[in-house]
XYZ file of C-alpha atoms in Angstrom:
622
model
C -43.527 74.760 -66.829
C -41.720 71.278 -65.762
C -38.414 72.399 -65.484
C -36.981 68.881 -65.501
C -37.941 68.291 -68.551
C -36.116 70.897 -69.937
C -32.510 70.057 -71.126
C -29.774 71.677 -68.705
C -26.698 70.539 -70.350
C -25.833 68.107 -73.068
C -22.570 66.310 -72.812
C -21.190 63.226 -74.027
C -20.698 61.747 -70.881
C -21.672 62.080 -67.296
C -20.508 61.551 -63.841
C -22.318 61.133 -60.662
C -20.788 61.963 -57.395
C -17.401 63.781 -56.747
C -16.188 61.354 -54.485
C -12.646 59.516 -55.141
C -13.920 57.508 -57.655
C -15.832 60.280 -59.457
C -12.931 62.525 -59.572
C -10.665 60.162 -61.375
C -13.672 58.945 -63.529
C -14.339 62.744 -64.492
C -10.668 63.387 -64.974
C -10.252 60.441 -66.974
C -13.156 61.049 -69.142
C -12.205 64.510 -69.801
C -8.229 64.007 -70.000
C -9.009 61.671 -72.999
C -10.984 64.303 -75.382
C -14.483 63.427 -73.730
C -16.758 66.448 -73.279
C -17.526 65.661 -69.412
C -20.035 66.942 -67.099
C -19.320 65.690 -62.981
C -22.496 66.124 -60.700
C -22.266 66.314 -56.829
C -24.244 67.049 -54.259
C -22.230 69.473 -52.859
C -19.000 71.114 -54.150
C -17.714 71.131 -50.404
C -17.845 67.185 -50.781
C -15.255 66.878 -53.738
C -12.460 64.724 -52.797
C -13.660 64.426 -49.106
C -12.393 61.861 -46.864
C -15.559 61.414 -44.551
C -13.672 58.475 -42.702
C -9.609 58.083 -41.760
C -7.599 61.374 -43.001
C -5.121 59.131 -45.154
C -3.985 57.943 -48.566
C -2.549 54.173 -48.695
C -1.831 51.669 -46.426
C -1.431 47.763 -46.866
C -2.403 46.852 -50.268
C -4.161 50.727 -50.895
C -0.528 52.028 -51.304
C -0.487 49.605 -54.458
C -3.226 50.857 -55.577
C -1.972 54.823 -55.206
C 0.803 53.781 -56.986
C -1.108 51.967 -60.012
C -3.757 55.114 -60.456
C -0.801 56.755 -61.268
C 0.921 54.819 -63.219
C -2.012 55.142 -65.743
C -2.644 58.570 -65.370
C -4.624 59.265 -62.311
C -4.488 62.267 -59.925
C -5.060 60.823 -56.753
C -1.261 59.983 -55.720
C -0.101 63.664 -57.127
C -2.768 65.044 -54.536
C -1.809 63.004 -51.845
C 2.012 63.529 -51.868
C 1.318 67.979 -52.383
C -1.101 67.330 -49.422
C 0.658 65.118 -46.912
C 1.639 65.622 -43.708
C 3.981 62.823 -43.402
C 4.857 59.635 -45.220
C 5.469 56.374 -43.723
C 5.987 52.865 -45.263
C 4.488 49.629 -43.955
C 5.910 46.660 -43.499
C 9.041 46.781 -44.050
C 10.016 44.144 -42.293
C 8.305 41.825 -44.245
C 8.899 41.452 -48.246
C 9.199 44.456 -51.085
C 6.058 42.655 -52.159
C 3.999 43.648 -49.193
C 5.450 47.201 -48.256
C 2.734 50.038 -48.973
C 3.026 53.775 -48.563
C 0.759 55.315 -46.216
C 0.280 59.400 -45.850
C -1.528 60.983 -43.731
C -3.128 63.410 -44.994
C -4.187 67.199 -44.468
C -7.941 66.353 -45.087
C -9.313 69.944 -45.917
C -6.390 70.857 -48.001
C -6.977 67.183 -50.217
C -10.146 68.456 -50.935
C -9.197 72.202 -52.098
C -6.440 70.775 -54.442
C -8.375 68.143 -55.786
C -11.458 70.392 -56.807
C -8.650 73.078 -58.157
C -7.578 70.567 -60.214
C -11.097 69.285 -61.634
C -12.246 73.189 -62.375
C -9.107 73.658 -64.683
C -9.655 70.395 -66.258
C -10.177 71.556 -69.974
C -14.046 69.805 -71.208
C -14.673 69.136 -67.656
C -18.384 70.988 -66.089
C -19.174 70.606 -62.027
C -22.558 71.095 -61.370
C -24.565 70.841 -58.059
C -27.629 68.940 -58.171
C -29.326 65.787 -57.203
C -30.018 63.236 -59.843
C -32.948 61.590 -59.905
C -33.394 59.063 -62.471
C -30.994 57.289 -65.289
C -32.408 57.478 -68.849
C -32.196 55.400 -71.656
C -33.406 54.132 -74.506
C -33.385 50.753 -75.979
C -30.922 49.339 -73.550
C -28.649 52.786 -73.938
C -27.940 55.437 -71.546
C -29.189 58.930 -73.175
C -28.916 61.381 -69.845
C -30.299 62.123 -66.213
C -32.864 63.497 -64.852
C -31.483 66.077 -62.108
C -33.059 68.741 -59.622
C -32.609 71.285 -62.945
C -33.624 69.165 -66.036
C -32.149 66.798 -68.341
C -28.296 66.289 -68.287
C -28.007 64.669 -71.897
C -25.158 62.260 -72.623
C -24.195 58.641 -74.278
C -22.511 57.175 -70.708
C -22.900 57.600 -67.221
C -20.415 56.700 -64.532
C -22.159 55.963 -61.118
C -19.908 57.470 -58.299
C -22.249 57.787 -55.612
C -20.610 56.636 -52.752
C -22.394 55.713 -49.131
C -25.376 58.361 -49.856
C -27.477 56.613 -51.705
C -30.437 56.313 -49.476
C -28.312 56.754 -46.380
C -29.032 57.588 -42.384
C -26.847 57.870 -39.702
C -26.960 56.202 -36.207
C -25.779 56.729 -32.975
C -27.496 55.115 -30.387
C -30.868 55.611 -30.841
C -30.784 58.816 -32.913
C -31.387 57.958 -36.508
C -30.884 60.689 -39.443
C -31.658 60.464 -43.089
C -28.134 62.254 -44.019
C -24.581 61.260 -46.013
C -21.217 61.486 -44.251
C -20.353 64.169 -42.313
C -23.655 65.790 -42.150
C -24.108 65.906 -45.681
C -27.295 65.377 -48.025
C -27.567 61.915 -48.819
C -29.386 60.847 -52.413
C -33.105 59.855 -51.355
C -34.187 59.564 -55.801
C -31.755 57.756 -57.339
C -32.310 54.080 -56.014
C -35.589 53.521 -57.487
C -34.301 53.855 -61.280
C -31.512 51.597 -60.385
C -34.252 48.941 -59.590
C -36.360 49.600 -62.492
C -33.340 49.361 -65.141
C -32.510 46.023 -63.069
C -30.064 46.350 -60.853
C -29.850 43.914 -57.633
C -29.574 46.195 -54.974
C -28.475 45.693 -50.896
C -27.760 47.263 -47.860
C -24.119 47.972 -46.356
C -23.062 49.799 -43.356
C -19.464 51.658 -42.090
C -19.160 53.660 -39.234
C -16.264 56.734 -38.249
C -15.136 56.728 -34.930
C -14.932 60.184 -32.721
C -13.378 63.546 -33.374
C -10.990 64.764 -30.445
C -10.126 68.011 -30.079
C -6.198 67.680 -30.091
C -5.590 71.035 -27.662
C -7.071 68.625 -24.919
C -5.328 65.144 -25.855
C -2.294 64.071 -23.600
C 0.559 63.288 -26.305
C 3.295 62.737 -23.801
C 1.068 59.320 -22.357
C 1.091 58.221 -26.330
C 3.816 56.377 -28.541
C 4.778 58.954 -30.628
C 5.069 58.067 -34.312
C 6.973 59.899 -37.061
C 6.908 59.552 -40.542
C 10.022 58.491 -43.057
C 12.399 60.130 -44.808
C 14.271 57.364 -46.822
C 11.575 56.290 -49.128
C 9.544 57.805 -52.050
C 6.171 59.247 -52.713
C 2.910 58.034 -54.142
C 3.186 59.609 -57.710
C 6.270 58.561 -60.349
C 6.034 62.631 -61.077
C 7.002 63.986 -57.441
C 10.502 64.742 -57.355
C 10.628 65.946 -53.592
C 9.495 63.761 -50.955
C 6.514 65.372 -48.892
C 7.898 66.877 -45.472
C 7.074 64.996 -42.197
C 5.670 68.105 -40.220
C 3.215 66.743 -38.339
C 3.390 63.324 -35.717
C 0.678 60.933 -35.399
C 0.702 58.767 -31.751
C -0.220 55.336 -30.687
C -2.098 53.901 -27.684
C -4.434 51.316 -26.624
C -7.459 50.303 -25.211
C -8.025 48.488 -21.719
C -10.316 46.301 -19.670
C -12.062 49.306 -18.244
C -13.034 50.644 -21.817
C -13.863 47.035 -22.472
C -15.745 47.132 -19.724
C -18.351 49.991 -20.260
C -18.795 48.956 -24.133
C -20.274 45.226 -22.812
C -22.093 47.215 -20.256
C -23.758 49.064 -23.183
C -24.137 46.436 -26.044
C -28.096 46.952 -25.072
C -27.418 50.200 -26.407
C -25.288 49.692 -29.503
C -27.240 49.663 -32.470
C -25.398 47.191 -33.815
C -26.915 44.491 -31.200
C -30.087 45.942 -30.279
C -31.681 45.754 -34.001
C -31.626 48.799 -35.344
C -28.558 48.516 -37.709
C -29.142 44.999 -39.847
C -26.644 45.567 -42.935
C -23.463 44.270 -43.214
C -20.804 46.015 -42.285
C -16.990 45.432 -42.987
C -15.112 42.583 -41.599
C -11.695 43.898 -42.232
C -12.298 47.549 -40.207
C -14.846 46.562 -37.758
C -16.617 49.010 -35.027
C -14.888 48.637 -31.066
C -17.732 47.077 -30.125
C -17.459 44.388 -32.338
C -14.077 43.866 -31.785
C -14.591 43.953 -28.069
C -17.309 40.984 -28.645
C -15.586 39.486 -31.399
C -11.847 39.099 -29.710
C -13.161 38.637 -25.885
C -9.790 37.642 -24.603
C -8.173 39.948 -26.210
C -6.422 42.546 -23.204
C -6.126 45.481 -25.131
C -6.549 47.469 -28.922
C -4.297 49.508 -30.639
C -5.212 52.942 -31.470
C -3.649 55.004 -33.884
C -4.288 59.282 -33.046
C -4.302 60.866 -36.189
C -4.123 64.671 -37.066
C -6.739 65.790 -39.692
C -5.130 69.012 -41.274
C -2.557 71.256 -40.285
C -5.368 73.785 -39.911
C -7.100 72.129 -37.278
C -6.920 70.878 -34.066
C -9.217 67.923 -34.629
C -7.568 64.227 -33.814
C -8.888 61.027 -35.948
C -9.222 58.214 -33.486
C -8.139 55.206 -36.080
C -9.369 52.038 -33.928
C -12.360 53.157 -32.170
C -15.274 53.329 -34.945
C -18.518 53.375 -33.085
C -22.258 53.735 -33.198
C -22.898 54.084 -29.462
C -24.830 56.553 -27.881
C -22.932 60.147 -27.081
C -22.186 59.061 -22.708
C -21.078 55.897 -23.488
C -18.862 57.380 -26.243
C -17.308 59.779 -23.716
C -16.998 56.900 -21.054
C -15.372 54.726 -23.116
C -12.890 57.415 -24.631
C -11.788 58.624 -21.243
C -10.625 55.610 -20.493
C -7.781 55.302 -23.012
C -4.566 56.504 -22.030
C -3.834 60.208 -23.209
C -7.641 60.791 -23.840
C -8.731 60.885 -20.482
C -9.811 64.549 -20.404
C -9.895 64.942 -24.470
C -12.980 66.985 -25.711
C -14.904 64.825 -28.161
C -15.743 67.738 -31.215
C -17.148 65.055 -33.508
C -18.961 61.815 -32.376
C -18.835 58.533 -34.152
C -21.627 57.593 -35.994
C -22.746 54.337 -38.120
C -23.674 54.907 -42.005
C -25.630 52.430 -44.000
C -26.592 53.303 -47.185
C -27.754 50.972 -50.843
C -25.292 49.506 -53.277
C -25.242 47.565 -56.104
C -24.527 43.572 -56.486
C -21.345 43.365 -58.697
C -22.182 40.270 -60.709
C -24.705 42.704 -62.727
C -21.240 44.441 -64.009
C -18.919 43.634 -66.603
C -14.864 44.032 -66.170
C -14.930 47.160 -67.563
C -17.649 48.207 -65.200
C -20.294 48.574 -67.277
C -23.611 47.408 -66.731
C -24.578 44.028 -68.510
C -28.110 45.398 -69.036
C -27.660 48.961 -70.139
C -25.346 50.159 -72.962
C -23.271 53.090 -71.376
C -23.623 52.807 -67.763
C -20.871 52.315 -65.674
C -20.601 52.188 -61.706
C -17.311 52.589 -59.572
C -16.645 53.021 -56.001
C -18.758 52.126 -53.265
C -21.546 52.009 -55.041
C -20.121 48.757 -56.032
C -20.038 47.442 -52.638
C -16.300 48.484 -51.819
C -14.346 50.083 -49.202
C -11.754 52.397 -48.917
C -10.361 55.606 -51.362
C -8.631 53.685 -52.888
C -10.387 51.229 -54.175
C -12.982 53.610 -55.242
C -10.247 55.706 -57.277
C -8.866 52.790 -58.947
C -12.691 51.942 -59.793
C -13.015 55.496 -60.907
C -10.440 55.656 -63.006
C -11.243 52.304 -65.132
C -14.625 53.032 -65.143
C -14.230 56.613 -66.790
C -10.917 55.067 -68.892
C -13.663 52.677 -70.664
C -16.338 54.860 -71.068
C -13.929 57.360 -73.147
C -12.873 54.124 -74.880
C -16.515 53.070 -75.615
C -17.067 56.480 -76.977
C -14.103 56.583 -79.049
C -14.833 53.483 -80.821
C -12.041 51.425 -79.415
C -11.158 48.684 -77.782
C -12.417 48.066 -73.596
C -9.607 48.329 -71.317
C -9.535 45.190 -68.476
C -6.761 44.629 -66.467
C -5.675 40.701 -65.583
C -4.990 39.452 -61.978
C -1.476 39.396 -63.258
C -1.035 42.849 -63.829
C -1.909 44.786 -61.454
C -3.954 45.213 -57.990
C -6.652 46.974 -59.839
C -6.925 44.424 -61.915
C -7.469 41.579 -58.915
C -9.755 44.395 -57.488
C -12.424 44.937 -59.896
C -12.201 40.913 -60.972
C -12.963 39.592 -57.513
C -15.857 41.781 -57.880
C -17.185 40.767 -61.255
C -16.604 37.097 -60.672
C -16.988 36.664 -57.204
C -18.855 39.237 -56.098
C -18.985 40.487 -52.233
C -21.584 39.941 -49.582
C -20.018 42.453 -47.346
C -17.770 45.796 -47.631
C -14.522 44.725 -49.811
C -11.244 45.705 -48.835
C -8.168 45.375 -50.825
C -5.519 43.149 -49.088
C -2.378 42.047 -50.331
C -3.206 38.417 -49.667
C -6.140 38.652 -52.743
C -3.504 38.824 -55.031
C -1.739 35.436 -56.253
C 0.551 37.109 -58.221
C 1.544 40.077 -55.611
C 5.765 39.587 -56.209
C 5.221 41.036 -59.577
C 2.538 43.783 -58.535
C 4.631 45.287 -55.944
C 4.635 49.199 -55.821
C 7.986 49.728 -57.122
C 7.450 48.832 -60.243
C 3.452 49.794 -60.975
C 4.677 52.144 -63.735
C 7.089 49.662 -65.570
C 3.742 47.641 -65.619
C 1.109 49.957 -66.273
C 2.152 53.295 -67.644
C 2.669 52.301 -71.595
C -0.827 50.704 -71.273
C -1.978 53.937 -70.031
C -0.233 55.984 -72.815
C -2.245 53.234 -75.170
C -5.589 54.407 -74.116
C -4.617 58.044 -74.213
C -4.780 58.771 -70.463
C -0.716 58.969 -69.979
C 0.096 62.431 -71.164
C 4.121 63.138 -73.234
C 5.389 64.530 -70.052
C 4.360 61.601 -67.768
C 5.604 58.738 -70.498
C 9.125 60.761 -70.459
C 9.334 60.458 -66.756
C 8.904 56.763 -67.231
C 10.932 56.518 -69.788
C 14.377 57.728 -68.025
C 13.200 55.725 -65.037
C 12.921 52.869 -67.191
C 16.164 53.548 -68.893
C 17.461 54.010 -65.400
C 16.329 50.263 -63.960
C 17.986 48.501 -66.982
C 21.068 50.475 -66.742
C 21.379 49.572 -63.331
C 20.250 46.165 -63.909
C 23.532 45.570 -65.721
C 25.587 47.388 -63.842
C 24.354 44.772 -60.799
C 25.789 41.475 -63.630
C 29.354 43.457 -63.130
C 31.781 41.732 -61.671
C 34.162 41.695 -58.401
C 37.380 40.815 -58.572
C 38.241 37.425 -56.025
C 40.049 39.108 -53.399
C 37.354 42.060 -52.836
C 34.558 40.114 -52.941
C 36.679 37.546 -50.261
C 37.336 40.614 -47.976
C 33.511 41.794 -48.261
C 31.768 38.329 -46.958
C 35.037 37.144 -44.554
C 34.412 40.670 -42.512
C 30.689 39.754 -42.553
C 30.860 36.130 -41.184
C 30.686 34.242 -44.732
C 32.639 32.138 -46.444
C 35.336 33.210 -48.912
C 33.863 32.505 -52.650
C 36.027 30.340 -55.094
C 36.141 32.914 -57.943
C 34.835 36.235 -58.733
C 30.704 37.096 -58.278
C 28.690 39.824 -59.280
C 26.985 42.527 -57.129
C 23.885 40.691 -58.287
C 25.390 37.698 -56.649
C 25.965 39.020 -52.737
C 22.216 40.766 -53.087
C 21.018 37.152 -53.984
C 23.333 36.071 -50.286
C 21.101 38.609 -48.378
C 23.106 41.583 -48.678
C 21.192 45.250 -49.233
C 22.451 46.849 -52.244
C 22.794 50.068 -49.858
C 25.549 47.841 -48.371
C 27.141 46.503 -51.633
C 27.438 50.482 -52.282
C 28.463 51.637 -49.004
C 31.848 48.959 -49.225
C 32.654 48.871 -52.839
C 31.343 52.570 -54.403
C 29.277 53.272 -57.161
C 25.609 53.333 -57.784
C 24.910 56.487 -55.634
C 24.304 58.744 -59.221
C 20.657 56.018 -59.064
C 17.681 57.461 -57.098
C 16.096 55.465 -54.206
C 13.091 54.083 -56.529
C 15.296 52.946 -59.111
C 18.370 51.485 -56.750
C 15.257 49.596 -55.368
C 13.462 48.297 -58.341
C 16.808 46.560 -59.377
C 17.176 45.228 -55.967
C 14.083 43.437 -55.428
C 14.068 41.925 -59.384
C 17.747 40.438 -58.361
C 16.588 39.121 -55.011
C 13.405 37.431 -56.613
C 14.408 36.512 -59.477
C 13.823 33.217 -58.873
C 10.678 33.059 -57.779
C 9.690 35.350 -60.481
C 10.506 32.963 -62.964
C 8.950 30.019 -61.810
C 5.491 32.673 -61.243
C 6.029 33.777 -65.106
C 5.367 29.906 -65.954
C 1.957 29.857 -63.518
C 1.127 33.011 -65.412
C 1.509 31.750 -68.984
C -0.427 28.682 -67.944
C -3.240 31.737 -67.201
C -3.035 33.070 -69.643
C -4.165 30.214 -72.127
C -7.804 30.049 -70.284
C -8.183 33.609 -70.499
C -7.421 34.299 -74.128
C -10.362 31.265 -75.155
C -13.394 33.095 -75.391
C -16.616 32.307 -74.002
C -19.640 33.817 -76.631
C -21.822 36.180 -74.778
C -25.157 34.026 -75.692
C -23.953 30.688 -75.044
C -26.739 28.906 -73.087
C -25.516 26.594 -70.190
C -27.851 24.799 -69.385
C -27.897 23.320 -72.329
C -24.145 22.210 -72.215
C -23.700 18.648 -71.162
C -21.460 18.002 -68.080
C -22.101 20.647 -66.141
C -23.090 20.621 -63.040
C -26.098 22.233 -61.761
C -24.703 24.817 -59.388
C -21.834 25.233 -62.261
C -24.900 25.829 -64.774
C -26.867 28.470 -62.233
C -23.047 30.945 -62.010
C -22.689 30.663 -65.435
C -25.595 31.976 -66.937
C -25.682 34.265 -63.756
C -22.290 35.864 -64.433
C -21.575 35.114 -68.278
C -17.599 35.048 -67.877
C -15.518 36.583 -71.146
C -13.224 33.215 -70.937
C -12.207 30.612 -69.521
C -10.034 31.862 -66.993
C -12.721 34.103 -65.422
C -14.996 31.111 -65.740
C -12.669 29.351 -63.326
C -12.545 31.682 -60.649
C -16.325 31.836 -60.747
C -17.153 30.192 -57.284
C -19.215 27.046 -57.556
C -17.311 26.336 -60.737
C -14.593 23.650 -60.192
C -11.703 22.112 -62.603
C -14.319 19.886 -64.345
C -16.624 21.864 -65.306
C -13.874 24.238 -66.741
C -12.515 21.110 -68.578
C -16.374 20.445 -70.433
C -16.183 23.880 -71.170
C -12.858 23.595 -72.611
C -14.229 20.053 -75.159
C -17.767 22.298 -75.650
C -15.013 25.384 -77.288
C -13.345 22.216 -79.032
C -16.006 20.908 -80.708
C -16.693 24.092 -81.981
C -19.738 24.369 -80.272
C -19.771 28.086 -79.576
């Protein structure tokens, strides 16, 4: 009998891969009424972080913040599974401050698949899938290692182990992260339904074992205790329990990686994907920034239940001795046992210009694809894909309207639009300078952007829209309070004792935070405000101190606005529009924008050909 014929399960939708971006997709899918059905692997690989054992950083900790503004899970994890909490940046702009945690990597993983296995309409089942069926241009299951999984959508979560091997040095495995199975079926019924698919490589640097690491030759680095967690729904900031240190690189370990580049599979031939240009290996940092004396390395703790050490800095391919050469050289690591070596992973993706906004296929009805399957980097930016992915195949299903965020809006929204209309030749990262309109997408204030839109599409649940609710209450209440005013004489005594100049008249509080003083200070002198918590007290802050500059960005964004809401029909043919450029003609038909604002941003489209666009719509044309 031909047991994959046979059907196994029949739900209405299905995920592949339990990766970040699979478990938000699956949670999404199932939160919203969807009977869902999530496929991995392995169960042990749910919510695994095969790389760096954190949640944020620069740009990511906008993300965090956004997933949960609409619903997601990944920021409740994080905080209930930190081991300390830092934020970066700060001094530089509210606009470019992002929570990092680092995280307890085993315990991420238990709480995350605790929370998918009590997730009412929500199945887990091990397996490999083999092929994606459909049937006149619509997704009707998957073939899998048991039978036929039968659904109406499909969200692709598969992650780097899609045809994947690891490398160090010469040693070459067919395996996922970590020693896992990779996916060896799966690519070939991408191909045939017509995706575009390419090669990228990462890489993981070396495992210490921490017994055997010198702290006291390290900067030690705590986390912080005056700021607030990832999800809107914490109420107690995670405790800092465990330290993370800092040290660097030298010419000696500089030294014995040039010796070796004959060795490195990234120079001798055998790796020939692209890797990322944002979190490169040491070697190619070494070759890249020659004159460069040292390299910071961050030491990083991996659970609380483990001794291993996460070497953030030192990704590498290179064969096992030179590995332990190099290492030894770094101060504090000198006589650290390596438990886990650093390996290179390539592995097949998908070219995002085959993918609408909402992450579905242009070629197949149903099919979605989020995460690094669609040539990203990064947790983060798989969860974010996860979650929009899943949100809009639950929408699909329910007969309503797609859910797409605008560059205006939010991070995710910049995210999944550079990737749709731009595309990426490499591993993307999410950086703060992507975003044009990143003083209004700041992490303070995700859920005053986000969370009702959430609550629209049914992902939001009563409790969560109450919590933003008083918050929200809470930042216009304070808001006024800030417009109060201070009598002559106080406000005279404040800035004299501070090295300003009297004022004429009265101000407002709102007035000495627009002088450069922190509302902490304002408080401190004249009382009051204390009864706000530290979220809210800062959310009023920043919109006094930029207010501004978020004015004058309002205007750019209503300007935006009028390109994206005109239209652009799904069959109009470009080459037959007069005007247009050649290259101009070739993206178009290519990508087939939604509007005109997307149709801008298209590279190889300029101003002019936007403008013919804008007389074809006109003339009524299309």
């Amino acid at each position: 009998m031909d047991t994959q014929n046979l059907i196994e399960y029949t739900a209405e939708a299905a995920v592949v891969g339990a990766g970040h971006a699979g478990c938000e997709a699956a949670l999404a899918l199932a939160r919203t009424g969807i009977k869902t059905v999530l496929l991995t692997l392995n169960l042990d690989s749910i919510g695994f972080m095969p790389c760096n054992p954190s949640i944020g950083g620069t740009a990511k900790g906008h993300l965090v913040r956004e997933i949960d503004a609409l619903g997601g899970e990944m920021g409740i994890v994080a905080d209930k599974t930190a081991l300390q909490l830092r934020m970066l940046n700060v001094g530089k702009g509210a606009a470019v401050q992002s929570l990092r945690a680092q995280s307890d990597k085993n315990a991420y993983h238990r709480e995350m698949k605790k929370v998918l296995e009590n997730t009412p309409g929500l199945r887990i089942i091990q397996t490999e899938v083999s092929e994606i069926l459909t049937e006149n241009g619509q997704v009707t299951g998957l073939r899998t290692d048991g039978g036929i999984i039968s659904c109406r959508a499909v969200v692709l979560c598969t992650g780097v182990y899609l045809n994947s091997r690891t490398i160090t040095g010469n040693v070459v495995k067919n395996s996922g992260p970590n020693g896992f199975s990779n996916a060896e079926k799966l690519t070939d019924s991408l191909i045939r339904l017509g995706f575009s698919v390419r090669r990228f490589k990462t890489g993981t640097p070396a495992r210490l074992d921490g017994k055997t690491v010198n702290c006291a030759a390290c900067e030690r680095q705590d986390g912080d205790t005056d700021i607030y967690p990832f999800s809107f729904l914490t109420e107690r900031l995670p405790e800092n329990s465990v330290p993370c240190y800092l040290t660097y690189t030298n010419q000696k370990t500089h030294e014995i990686i040039l010796e070796n580049l004959d060795r490195s599979p990234l120079y001798n031939g055998v790796i020939q994907s692209t890797g990322p240009r944002y979190c490169p290996s040491i070697e190619t940092k070494v070759v890249r920034f020659k004159d460069k004396e040292r390299h910071q390395i961050f030491l990083e703790p991996e659970g609380a239940d483990t001794s291993e050490i996460y070497v953030q800095g030192m990704s590498t391919s290179l064969p096992h001795d030179v590995q332990r050469a190099m290492y030894a050289t770094v101060p504090g690591l000198e006589h650290a046992d390596i438990v886990r070596y650093g390996y290179a992973i390539e592995y097949d993706c998908i070219d995002t210009l085959d993918v609408l906004p909402t992450l579905e296929f242009k070629k197949v009805r149903g099919l979605y694809t989020a995460g690094q399957i669609n040539g990203t980097s990064g947790y983060e930016e798989a969860a974010a894909q996860g979650l929009i992915a899943g949100l809009n195949a639950s929408l699909a299903l329910r007969g309503k309207p797609p859910f797409v965020l605008r560059r205006d809006e939010a991070y995710i929204g910049v995210l999944i639009d550079d990737l749709v209309t731009k595309g990426t030749d490499e591993p993307y990262r999410m950086m703060t300078s992507r975003a044009e309109h990143r003083i209004f997408l700041r992490q303070d204030n995700a859920d005053l952007r986000l969370t009702e839109k959430g609550y629209a599409c049914g992902l939001v649940t009563e409790e969560r829209r109450r919590v933003f609710l008083r918050r929200k209450a809470l930042c216009e209440q304070l808001s006024e309070a800030l417009q109060g005013k201070i009598p002559q004489k106080e406000a005279a005594a404040f800035l004299t004792a501070r090295g300003s100049d009297a004022p004429p008249g009265s101000l407002t509080y709102a007035d000495l935070i627009k002088r450069g003083f922190s509302l902490k200070e304002i408080a401190s002198y004249f009382g009051g405000f204390e009864e706000y918590p530290a979220d809210v007290r800062q959310t009023a802050e920043v919109s006094v101190l930029y207010e501004g500059y978020l004015r004058r960005g309002l205007e750019q964004i209503e300007r935006a606005k009028r390109l994206e809401n005109k239209q652009l029909p799904r069959d109009i043919d470009y080459e037959q529009i007069k005007g247009l450029r050649l290259e101009a003609r070739e993206k178009l038909n290519r990508i087939r924008p939604l509007n005109l604002g997307q149709a801008g941003r298209i590279p190889g489209v300029n101003p002019a050909d936007v403008s013919v666009l804008m007389v074809y719509l006109a003339a009524g044309k299309a």
